[in-house]
Backbone as a ProteinNet text record, in pm:
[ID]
protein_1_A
[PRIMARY]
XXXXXXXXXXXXXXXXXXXXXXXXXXXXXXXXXXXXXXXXXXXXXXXXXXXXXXXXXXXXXXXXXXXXXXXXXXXXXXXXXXXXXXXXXXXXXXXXXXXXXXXXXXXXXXXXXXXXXXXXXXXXXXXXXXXXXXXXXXXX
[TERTIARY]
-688.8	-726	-873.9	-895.8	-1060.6	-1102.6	-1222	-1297.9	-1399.6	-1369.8	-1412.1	-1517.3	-1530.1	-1649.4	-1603.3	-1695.7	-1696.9	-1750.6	-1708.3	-1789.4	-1835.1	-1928.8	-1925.3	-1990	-1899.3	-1977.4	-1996.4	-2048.2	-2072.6	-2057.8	-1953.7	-1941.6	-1996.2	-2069.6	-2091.3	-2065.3	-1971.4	-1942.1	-1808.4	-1724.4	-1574.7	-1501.2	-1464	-1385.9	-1519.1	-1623.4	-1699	-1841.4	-1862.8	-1959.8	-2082.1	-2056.4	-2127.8	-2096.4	-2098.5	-2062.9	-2188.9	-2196.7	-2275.9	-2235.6	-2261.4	-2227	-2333.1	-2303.3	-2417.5	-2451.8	-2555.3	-2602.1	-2614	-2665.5	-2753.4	-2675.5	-2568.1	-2497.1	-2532.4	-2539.4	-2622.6	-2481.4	-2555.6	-2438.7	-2334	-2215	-2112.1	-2095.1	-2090.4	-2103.7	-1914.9	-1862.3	-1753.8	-1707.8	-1593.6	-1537.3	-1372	-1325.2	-1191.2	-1109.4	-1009.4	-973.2	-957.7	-917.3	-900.6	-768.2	-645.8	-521.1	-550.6	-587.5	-616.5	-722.8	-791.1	-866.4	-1040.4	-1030.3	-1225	-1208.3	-1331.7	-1417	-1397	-1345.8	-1323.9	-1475.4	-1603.9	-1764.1	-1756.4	-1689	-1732	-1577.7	-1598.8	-1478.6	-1391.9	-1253.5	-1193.7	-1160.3	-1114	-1091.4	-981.7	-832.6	-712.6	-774.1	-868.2	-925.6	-945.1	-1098.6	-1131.8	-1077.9	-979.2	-856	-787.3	-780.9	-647.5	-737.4	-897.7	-997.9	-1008.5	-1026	-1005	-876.5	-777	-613	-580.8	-681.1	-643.5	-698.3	-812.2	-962.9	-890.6	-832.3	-797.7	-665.2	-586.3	-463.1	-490.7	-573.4	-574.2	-684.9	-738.7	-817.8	-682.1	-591.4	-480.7	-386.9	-400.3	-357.1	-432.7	-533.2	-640.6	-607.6	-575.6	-612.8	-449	-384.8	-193.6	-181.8	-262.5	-267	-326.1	-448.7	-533.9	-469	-400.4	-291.1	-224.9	-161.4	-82.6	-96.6	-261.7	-341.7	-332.6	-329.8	-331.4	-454.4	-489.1	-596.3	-550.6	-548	-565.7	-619.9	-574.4	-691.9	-782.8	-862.3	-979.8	-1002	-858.2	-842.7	-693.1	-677.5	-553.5	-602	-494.4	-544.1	-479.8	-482.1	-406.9	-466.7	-371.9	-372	-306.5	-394.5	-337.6	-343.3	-190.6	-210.5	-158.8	-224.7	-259.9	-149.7	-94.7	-31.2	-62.5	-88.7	-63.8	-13.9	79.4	166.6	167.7	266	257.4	394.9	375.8	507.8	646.2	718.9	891.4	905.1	803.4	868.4	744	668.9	587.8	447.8	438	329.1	154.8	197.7	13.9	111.9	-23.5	-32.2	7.1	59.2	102.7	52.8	57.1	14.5	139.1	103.7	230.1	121.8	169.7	107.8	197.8	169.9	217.5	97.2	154.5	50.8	133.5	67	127.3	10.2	63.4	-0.8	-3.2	-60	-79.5	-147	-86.6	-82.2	-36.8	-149.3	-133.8	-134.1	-18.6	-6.9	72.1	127	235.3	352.5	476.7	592.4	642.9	703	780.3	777.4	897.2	948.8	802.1	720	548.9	520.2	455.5	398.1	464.8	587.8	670.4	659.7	676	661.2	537.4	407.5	258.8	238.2	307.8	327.3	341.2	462.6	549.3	482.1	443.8	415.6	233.2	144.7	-26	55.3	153.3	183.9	202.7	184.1	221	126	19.9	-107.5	-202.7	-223.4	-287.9	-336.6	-461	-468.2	-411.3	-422.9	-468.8	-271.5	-202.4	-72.1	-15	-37.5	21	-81.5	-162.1	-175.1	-131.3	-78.4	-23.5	139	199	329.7	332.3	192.3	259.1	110.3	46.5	-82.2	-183.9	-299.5	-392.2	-435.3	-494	-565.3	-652.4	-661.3	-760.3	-811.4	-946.6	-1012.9	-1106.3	-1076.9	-1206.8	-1270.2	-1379.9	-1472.5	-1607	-1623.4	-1688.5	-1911.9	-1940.4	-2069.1	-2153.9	-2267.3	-2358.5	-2403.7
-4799.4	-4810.7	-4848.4	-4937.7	-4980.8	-4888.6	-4806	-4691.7	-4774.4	-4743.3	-4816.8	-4729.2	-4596.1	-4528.1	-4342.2	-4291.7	-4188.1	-4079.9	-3948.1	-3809.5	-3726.7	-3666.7	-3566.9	-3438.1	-3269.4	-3158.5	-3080	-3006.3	-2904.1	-2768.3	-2702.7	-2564.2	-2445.9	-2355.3	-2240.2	-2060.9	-2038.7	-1893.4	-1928.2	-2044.5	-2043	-2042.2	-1915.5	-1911.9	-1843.9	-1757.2	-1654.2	-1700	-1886	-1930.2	-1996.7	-2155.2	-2212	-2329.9	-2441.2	-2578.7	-2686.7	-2765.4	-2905.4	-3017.9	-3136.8	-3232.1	-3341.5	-3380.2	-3470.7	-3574.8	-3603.6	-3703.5	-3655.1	-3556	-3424.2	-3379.3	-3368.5	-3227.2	-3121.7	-3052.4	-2869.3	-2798.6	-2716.9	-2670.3	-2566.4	-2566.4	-2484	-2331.9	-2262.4	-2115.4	-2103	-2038.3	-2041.8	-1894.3	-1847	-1700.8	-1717.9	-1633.4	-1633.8	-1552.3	-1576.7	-1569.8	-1378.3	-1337.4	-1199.9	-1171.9	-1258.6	-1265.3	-1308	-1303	-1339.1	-1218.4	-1120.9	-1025.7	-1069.8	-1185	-1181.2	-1124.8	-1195.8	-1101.5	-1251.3	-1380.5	-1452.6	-1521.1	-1496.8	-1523.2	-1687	-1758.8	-1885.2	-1955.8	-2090.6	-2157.1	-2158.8	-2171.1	-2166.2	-2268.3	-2315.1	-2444.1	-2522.5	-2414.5	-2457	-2525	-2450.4	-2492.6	-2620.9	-2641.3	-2757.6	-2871.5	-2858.2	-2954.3	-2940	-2885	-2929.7	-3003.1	-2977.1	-3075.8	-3228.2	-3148	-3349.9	-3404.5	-3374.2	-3421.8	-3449.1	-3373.1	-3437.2	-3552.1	-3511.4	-3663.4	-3767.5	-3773.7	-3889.3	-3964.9	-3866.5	-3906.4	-3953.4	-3909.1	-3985.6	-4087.7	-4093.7	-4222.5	-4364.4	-4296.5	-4377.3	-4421.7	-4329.3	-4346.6	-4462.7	-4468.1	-4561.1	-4722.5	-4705.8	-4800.3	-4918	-4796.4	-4924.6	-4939.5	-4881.3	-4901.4	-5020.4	-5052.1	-5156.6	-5241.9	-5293.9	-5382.8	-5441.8	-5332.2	-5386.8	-5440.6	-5424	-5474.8	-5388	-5210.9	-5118.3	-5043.5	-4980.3	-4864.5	-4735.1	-4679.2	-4499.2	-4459.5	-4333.3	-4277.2	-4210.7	-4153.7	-4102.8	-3959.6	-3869	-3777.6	-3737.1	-3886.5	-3872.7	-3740.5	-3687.4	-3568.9	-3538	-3455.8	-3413.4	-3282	-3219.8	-3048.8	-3051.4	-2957.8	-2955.4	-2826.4	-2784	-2664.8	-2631.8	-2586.5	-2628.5	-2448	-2430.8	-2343.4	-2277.7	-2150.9	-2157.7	-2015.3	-2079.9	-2016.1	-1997.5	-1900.1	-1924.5	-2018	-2153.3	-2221.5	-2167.1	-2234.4	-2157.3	-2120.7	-2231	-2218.6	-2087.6	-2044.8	-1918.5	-1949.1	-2099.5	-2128.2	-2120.1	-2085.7	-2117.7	-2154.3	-2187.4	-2148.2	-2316.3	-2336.5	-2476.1	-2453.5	-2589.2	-2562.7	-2661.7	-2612.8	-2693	-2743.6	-2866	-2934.4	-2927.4	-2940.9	-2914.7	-2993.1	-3112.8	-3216.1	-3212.6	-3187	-3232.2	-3332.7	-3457.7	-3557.1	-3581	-3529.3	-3624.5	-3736.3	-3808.2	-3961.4	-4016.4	-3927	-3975.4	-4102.1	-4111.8	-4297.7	-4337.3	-4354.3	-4366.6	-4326.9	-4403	-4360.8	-4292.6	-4209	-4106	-4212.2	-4315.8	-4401.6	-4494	-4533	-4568.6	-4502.1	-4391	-4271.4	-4258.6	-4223.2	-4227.2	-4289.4	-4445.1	-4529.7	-4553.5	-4501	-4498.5	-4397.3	-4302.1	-4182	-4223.1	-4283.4	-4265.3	-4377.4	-4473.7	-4579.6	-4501.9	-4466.8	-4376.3	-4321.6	-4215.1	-4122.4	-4201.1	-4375.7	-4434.1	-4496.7	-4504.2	-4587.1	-4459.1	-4336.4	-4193.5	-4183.5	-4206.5	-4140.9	-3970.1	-3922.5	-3754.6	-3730	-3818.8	-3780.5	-3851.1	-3941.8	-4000	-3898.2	-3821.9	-3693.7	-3586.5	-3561.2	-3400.6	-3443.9	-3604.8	-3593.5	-3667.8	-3706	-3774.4	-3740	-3632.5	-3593.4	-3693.7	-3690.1	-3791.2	-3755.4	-3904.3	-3916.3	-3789.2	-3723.1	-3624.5	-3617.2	-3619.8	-3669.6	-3560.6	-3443.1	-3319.6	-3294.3	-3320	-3330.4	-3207	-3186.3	-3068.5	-3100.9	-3025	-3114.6	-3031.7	-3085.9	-2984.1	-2871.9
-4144	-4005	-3997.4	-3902.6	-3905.6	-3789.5	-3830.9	-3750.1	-3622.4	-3491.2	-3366.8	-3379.2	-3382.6	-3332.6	-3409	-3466.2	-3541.1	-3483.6	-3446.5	-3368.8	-3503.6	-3522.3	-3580.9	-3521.8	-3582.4	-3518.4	-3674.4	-3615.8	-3736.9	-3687.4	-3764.8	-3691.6	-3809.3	-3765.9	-3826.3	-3806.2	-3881.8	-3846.9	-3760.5	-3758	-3750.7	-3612	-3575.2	-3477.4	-3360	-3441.3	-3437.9	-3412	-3425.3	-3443.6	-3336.7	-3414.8	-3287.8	-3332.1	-3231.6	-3270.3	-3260.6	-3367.2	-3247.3	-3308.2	-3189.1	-3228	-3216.1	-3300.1	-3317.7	-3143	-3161.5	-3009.8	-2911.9	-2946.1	-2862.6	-2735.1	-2762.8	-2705.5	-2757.1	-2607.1	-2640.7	-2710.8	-2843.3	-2901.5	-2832	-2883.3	-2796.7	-2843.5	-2792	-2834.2	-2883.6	-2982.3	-3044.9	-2980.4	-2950.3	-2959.1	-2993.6	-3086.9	-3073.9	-2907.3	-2912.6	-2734.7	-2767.3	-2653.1	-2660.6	-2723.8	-2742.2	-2744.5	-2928.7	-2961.1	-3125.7	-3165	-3108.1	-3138.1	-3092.5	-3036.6	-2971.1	-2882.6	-2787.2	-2694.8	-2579	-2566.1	-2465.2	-2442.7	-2550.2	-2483.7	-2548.8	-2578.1	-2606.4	-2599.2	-2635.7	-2628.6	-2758.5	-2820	-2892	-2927.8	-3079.2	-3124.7	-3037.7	-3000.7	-2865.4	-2805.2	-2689.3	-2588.4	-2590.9	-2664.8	-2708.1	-2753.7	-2827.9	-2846.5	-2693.4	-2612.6	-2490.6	-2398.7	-2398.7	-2348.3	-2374.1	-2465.4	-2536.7	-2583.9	-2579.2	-2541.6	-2431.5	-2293.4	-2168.1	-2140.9	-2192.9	-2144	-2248.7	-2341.9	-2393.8	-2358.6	-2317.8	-2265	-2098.2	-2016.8	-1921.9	-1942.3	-2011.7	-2120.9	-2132.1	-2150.4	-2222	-2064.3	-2004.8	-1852.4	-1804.7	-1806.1	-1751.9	-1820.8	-1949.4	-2032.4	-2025.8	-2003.1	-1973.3	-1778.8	-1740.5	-1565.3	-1550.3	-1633.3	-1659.2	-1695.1	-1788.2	-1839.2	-1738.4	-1732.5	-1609.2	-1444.8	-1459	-1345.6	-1247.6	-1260.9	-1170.1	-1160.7	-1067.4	-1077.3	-997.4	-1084.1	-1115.4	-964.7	-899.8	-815	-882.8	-807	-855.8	-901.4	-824.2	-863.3	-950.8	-1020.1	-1125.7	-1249.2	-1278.6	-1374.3	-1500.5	-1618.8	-1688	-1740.7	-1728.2	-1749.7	-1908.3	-2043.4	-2136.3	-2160.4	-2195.4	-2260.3	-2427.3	-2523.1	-2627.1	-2694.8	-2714.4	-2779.6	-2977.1	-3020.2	-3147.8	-3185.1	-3308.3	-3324.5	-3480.8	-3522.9	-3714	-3680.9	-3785.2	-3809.6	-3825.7	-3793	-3869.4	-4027.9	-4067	-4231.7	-4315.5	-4189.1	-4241.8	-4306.1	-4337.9	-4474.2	-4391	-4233.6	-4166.6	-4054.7	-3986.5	-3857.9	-3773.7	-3628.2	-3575.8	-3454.5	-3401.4	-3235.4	-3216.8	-3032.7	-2988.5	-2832.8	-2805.3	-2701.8	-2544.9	-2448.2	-2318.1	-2199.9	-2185.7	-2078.5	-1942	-1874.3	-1693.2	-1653.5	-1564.1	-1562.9	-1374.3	-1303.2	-1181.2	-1128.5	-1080.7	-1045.3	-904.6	-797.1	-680.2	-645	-561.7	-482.8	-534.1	-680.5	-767.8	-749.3	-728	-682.7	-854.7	-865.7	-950.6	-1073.4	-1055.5	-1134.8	-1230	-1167.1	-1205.2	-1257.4	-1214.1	-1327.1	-1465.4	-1419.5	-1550	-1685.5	-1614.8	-1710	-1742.6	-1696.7	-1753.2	-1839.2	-1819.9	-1904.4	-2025.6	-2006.6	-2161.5	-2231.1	-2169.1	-2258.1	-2296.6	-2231	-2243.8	-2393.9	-2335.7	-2461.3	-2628.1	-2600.4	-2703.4	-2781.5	-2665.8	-2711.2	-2704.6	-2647.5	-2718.8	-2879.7	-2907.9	-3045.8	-3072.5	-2962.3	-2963.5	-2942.7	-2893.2	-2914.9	-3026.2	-3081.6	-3196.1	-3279	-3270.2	-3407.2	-3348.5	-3231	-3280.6	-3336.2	-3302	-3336.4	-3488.4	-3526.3	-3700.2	-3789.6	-3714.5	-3812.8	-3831.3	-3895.7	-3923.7	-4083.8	-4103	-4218.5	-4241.9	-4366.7	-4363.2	-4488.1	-4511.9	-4644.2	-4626.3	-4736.4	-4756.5	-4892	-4854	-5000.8	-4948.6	-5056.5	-5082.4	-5104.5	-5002	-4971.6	-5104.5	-5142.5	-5233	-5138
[MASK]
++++++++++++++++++++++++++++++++++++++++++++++++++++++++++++++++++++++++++++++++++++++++++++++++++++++++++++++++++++++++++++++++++++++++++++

């Protein structure tokens, strides 16, 4: 795959930590949720992933409306809710994804088909349904 544009963060101290990302975003304060044993004082890796699964999927909303020579309202939306769970087969832990998409002005049958086809051109849904490249090397 040829790389359009690269993010990087750096997290320290985990679930428990702090995040940053490079290009001077103020770093993010980390907490595991209360429902996993934190305290709810920062954001959780879920979270953060259902943030940026919405912003990219209505990214992707934007991007086949465009195609097709449409425009979006202004208060089109997507709600993600990001689930985790231990897998069936026991070996670690899975998430499970859950998007609701509104698309005022759009008759039922429209949306639909912006849906399904966004859901096709999505980076952030073509990796929760076929994984991504993942290359981990060990820094000095």
């Amino acid at each position: 795959m040829h790389i359009l544009y690269e993010a990087r963060a750096r997290v320290v101290g985990g679930r428990s930590g702090s995040a940053t990302i490079e290009g001077g975003v103020p770093a993010i304060p980390l907490a595991a949720p209360r429902a996993l044993g934190g305290d709810d004082a920062g954001a959780n890796p879920e979270q953060l992933f259902a943030t940026s699964h919405a912003a990219c999927f209505l990214s992707a909303l934007r991007f086949v409306a465009n195609r097709r020579r449409l425009v979006l309202a202004d208060d089109s939306a997507v709600v993600a809710a990001v689930g985790l769970g231990m897998r069936e087969d026991g070996a670690g832990f899975g998430i499970e994804v859950r998007l609701t998409v509104s698309l005022p002005g759009l008759a039922r049958d429209l949306a639909a088909s912006l849906v399904q086809e966004a859901d096709r051109v999505s980076p952030y849904s073509h990796l929760a349904r076929h994984g991504a490249g993942i290359h981990i090397a060990i820094s000095d």
